[in-house]
XYZ file of C-alpha atoms in Angstrom:
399
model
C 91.096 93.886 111.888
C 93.321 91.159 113.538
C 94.812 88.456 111.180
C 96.501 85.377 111.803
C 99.291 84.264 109.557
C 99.420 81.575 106.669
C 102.502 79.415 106.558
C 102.806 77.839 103.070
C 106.226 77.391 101.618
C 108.316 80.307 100.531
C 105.529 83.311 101.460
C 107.377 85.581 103.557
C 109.960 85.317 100.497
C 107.675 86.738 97.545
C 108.292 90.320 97.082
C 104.995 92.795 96.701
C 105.021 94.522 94.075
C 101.857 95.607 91.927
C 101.758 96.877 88.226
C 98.601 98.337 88.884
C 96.694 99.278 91.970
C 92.790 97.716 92.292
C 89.979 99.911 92.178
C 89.582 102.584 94.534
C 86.891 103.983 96.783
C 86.381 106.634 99.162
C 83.956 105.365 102.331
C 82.660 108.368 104.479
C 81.564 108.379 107.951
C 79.483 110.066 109.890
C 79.662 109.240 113.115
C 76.018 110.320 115.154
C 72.694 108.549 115.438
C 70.009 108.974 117.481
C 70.174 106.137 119.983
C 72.304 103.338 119.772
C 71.293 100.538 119.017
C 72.080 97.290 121.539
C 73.074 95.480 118.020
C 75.308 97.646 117.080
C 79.356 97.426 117.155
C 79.738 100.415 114.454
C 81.468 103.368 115.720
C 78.608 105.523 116.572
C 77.596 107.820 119.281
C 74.325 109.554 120.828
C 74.095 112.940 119.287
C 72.875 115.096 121.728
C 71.824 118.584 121.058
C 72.746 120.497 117.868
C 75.051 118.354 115.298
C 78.543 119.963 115.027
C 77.951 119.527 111.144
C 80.261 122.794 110.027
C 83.173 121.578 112.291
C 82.711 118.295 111.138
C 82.208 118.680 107.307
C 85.618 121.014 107.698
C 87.407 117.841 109.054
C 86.260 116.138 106.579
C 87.691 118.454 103.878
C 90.984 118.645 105.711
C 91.499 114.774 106.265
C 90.750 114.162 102.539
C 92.824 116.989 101.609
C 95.863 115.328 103.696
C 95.413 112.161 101.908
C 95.800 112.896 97.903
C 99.054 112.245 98.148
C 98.705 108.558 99.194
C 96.227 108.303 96.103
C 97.504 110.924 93.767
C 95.959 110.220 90.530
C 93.506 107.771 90.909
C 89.775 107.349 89.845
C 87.225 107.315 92.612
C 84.925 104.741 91.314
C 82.366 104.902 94.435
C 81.349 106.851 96.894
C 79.426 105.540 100.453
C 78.083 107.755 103.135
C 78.041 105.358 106.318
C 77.711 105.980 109.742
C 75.955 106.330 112.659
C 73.156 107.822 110.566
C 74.477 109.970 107.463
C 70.849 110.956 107.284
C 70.902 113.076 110.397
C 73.301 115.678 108.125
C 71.363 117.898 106.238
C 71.039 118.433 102.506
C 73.309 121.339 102.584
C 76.094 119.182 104.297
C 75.686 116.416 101.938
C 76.337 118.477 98.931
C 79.210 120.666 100.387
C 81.264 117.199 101.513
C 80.480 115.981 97.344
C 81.353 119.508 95.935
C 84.570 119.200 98.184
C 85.102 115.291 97.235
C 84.543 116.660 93.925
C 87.121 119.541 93.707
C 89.893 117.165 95.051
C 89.626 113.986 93.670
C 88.504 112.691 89.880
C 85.389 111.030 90.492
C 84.333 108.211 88.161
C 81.425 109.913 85.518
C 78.404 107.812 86.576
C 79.804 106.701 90.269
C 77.595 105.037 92.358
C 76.973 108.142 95.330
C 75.018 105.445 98.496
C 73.938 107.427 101.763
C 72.645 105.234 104.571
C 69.239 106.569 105.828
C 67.329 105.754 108.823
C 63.281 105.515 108.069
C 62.682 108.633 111.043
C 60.131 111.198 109.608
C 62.754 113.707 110.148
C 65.549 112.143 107.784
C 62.173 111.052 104.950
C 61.738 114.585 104.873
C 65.116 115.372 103.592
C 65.324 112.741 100.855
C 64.634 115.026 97.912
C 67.997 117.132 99.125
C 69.759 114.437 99.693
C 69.139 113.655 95.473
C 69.591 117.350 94.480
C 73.093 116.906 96.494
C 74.191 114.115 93.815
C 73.550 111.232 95.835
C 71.952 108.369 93.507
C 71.719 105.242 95.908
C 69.940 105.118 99.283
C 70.125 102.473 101.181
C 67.455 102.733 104.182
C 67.824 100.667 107.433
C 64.289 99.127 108.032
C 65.374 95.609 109.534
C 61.618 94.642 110.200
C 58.156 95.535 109.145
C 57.220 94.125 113.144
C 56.679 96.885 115.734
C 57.679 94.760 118.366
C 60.928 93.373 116.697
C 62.072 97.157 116.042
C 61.333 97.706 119.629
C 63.367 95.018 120.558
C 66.027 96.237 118.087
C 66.029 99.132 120.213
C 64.591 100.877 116.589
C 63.303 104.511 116.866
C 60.573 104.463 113.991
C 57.514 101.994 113.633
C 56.820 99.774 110.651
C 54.281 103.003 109.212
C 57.204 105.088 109.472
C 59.419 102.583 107.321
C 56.826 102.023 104.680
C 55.946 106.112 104.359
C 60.359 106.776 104.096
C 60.334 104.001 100.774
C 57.589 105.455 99.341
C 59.282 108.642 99.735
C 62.755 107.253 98.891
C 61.400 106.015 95.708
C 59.974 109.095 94.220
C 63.486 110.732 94.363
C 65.610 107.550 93.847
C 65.833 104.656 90.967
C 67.912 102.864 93.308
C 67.358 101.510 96.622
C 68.213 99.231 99.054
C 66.538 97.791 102.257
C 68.369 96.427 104.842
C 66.137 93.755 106.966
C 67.562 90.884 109.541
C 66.604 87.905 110.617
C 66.459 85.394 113.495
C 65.587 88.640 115.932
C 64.538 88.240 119.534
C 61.546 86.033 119.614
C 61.229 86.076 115.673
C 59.156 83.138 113.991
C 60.028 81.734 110.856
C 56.132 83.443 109.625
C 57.298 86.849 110.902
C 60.872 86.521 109.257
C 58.937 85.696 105.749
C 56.408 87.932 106.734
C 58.681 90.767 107.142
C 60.591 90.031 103.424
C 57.322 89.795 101.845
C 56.449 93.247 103.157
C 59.769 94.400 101.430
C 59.377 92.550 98.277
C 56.016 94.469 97.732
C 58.014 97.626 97.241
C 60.576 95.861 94.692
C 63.011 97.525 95.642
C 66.221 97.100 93.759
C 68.680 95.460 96.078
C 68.069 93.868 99.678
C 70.167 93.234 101.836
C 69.282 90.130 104.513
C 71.234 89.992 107.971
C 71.433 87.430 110.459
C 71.296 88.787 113.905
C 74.867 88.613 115.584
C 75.446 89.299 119.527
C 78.178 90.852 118.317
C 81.223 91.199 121.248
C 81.208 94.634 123.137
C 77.153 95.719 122.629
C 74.304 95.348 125.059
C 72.919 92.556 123.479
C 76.162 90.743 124.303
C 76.121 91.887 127.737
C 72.479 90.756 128.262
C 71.580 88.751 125.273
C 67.564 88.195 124.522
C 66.532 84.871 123.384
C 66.793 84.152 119.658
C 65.924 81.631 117.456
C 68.632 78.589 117.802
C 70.609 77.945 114.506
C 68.319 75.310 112.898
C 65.333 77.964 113.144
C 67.683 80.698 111.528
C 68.837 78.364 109.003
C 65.679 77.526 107.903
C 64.983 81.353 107.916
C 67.436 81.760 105.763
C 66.744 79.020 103.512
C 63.158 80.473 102.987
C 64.273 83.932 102.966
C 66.572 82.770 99.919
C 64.339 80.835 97.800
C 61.635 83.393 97.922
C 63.543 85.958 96.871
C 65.676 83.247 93.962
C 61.222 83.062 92.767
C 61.085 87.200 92.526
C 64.329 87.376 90.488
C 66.761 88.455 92.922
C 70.203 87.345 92.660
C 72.328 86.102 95.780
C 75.444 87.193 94.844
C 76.754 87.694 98.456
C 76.442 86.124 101.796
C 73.860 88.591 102.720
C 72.877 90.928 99.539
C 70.477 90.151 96.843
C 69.981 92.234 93.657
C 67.677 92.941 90.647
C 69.949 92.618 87.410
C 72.379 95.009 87.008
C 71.545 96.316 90.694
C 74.773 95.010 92.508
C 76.461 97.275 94.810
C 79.650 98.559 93.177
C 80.695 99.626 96.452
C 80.615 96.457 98.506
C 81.884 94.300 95.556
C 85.040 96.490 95.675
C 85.752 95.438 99.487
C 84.799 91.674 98.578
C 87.003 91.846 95.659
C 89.595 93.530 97.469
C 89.785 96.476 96.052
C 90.993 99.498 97.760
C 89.095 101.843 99.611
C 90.002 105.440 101.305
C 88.286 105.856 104.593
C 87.500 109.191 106.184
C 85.495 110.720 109.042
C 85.585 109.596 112.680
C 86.657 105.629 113.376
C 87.076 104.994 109.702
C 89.303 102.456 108.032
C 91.461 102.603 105.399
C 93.077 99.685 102.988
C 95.666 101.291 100.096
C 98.236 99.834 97.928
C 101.248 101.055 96.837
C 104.006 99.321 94.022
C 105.731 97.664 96.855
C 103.469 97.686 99.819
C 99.733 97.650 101.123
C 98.701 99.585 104.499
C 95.775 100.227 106.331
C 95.016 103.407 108.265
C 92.546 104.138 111.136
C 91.172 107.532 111.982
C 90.228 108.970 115.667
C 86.909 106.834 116.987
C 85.622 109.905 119.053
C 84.391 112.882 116.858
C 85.456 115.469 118.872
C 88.726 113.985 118.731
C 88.857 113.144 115.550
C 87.903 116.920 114.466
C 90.667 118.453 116.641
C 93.475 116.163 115.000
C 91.920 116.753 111.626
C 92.709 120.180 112.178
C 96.207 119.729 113.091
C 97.020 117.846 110.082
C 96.504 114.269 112.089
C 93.203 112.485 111.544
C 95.106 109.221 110.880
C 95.415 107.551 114.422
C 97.436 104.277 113.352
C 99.086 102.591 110.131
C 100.297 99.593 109.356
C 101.577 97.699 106.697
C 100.026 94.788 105.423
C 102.409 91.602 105.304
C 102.197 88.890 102.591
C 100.202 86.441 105.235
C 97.573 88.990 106.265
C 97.451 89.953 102.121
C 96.467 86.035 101.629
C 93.993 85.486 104.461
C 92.235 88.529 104.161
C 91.642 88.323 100.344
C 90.317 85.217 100.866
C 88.257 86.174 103.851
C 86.495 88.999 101.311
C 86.585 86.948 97.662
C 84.590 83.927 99.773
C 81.988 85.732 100.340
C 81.095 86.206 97.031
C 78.542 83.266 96.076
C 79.729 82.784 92.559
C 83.424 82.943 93.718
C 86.312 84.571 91.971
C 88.705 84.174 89.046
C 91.976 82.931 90.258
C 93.965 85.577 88.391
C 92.097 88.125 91.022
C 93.954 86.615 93.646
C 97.444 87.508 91.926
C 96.533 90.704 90.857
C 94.988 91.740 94.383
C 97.804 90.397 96.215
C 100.559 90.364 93.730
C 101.362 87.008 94.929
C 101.533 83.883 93.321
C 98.105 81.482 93.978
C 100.673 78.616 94.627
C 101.570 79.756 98.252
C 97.828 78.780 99.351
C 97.886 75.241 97.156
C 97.690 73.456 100.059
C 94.656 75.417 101.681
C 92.606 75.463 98.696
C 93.269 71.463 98.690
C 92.428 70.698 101.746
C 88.954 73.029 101.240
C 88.113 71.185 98.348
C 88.800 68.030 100.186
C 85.848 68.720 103.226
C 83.348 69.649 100.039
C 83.581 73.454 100.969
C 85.343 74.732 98.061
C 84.892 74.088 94.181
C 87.715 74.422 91.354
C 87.939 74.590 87.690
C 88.269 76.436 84.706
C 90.240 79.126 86.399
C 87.841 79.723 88.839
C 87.067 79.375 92.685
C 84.105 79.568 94.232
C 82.746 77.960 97.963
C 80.484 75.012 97.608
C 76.514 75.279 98.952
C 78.303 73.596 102.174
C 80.921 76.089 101.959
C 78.546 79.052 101.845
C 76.156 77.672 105.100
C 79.884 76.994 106.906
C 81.996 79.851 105.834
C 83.521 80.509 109.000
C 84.846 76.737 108.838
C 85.838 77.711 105.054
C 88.238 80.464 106.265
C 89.533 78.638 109.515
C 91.404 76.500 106.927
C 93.227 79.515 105.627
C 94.263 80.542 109.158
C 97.290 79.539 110.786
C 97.060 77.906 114.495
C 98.045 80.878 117.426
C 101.276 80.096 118.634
């Protein structure tokens, strides 16, 4: 992720140093999926013919093997299978990548253990397994209850399908989330509400709502399909928001909504800049040290990344974080949390003094984006519906 720097008084002269390192995580990816979708900018690729799940789950082993000495020690608090389509692994492989996660690193008692499932009658079928293997969170990608939006999605199950996999999901799990997005090609505001409604029949625990992005280097940026214009998807979203405010959801996150006590513990660790170990093809890493922060970014292709796994080299590139990028991208994370942050966080996920971004946080609160007080910080209603003009003000101009 590209940063650009901050240029308050005096930052490039405060030393890091932390007393204690934040949270940790371990994200795992797995990199395959049917058929891409022309949405998606994750790393993921067309499997075609027979998963190389053996090789793979080895280089799995191997790159988390080469990494306990960057987190020697340290409580694994969360665990997130993310892909691609983690579903397409079966049972078996999902409970010999935990028994190895387990063997090598203390996991938290109790951790939340989320696999990302696509609705397919093939990956339904393996739910159960996918339980027995010690996962406790699924989170299934529906995104409509519309046959023609999934189409247009370039989806590869029908709305049936997605209503059979949460019935099935929730015989085996207590928690569950649905993905679902809005403002698709052609959408009305009737279908969007239509389409939450259908989810909200299942009560699911947590939802998470997405806004359709023609996200940079995907089809639908290449040849982008008509979509609602942005005072249609905001009063999408507006609707979406207050119906599910009436069925007791809470918005604690630009896009997430939760039943009490139903918050992901995973996500909130990246929005409250924790730390998080990424392994697996194309994934990301963010860990701190006493004196320094780096991030880490394994081999995109799995065929690659499974050959310099075996080497000893699934890391492709590391760098270390400097005080700016610390600043901006704290900020970039801790915003998107609805009910803000204490401003101790900042300090203690930084280790640098809230002062150097005084004049930022003014000059927020000036334009009616941010709020301050008791300690705390938190983006305004305006804030929230204009984040991206929220976090320009913590960016430096490009020379």
């Amino acid at each position: 992720m590209s940063t650009h720097p901050l240029h308050p008084v005096g930052l490039h002269q405060q030393p890091v140093a932390f007393r204690v390192p934040p949270p940790l995580v371990l994200y795992i990816h797995i990199p395959w999926c049917v058929r891409k979708c022309p949405y998606c900018d994750f790393n993921s690729h067309e499997a075609r013919g027979t998963l190389p799940e053996r090789e793979y789950i080895d280089a799995l082993a191997r790159d988390l093997e080469l990494s306990l000495p960057q987190i020697w020690g340290r409580k694994i608090h969360s665990v997130f299978f993310g892909g691609g389509t983690p579903s397409l692994l079966s049972g078996d492989g999902i409970t010999e990548v935990l028994r190895q996660v387990r063997m090598l690193l203390p996991l938290e008692h109790n951790a939340e253990i989320t696999l990302e499932a696509n609705p397919g009658t093939v990956e339904a079928d393996k739910f159960a397994a996918f339980r027995d293997a010690g996962v406790n969170r699924l989170s299934l990608g529906i995104q409509s209850f519309n046959d023609a939006h999934l189409r247009a999605l370039g989806r590869i199950h029908t709305a049936d399908e997605a209503r059979r996999a949460i019935d099935i999901a929730q015989r085996h799990f207590d928690n569950v989330n649905l993905d679902l997005m809005y403002a698709l090609p052609q959408q009305t505001l009737e279908q969007a509400v239509r389409d939450v409604q259908s989810a909200l029949q299942f009560k699911p625990q947590h939802l998470s709502c997405y806004h359709l992005t023609l996200e940079p280097n995907t089809l639908f940026a290449r040849q982008p399909p008509q979509v609602p214009d942005d005072d249609a998807s905001f009063e999408m979203q507006q609707y979406i928001e207050e119906m599910l405010a009436a069925h007791g959801y809470e918005h604690y996150e630009t896009s997430a909504f939760a039943q009490p006590q139903k918050r992901s513990r995973h996500n909130l660790n990246y929005w409250q800049f924790g730390d998080y170990l990424g392994i697996g093809a194309g994934a990301h890493s963010k860990l701190s040290f006493h004196n320094r922060v780096i991030r880490q970014a394994r081999y995109k292709q799995p065929q690659a990344y499974m050959e310099h796994a075996g080497k000893g080299a699934s890391v492709q590139s590391e760098q270390q974080l400097g005080k700016d990028d610390l600043a901006f991208e704290f900020m970039m994370n801790a915003l998107r949390l609805n009910g803000g942050f204490d401003e101790a966080l900042f300090q203690e996920r930084t280790s640098l003094p809230l002062l150097l971004i005084r004049r930022e946080l003014e000059e927020a609160e000036r334009k009616g984006l941010l709020s301050r007080g008791s300690g705390h910080i938190a983006p305004t209603e305006m804030g929230r519906r204009f984040l991206n003009d929220l976090l320009q003000i913590f960016l430096a101009p490009e020379d």
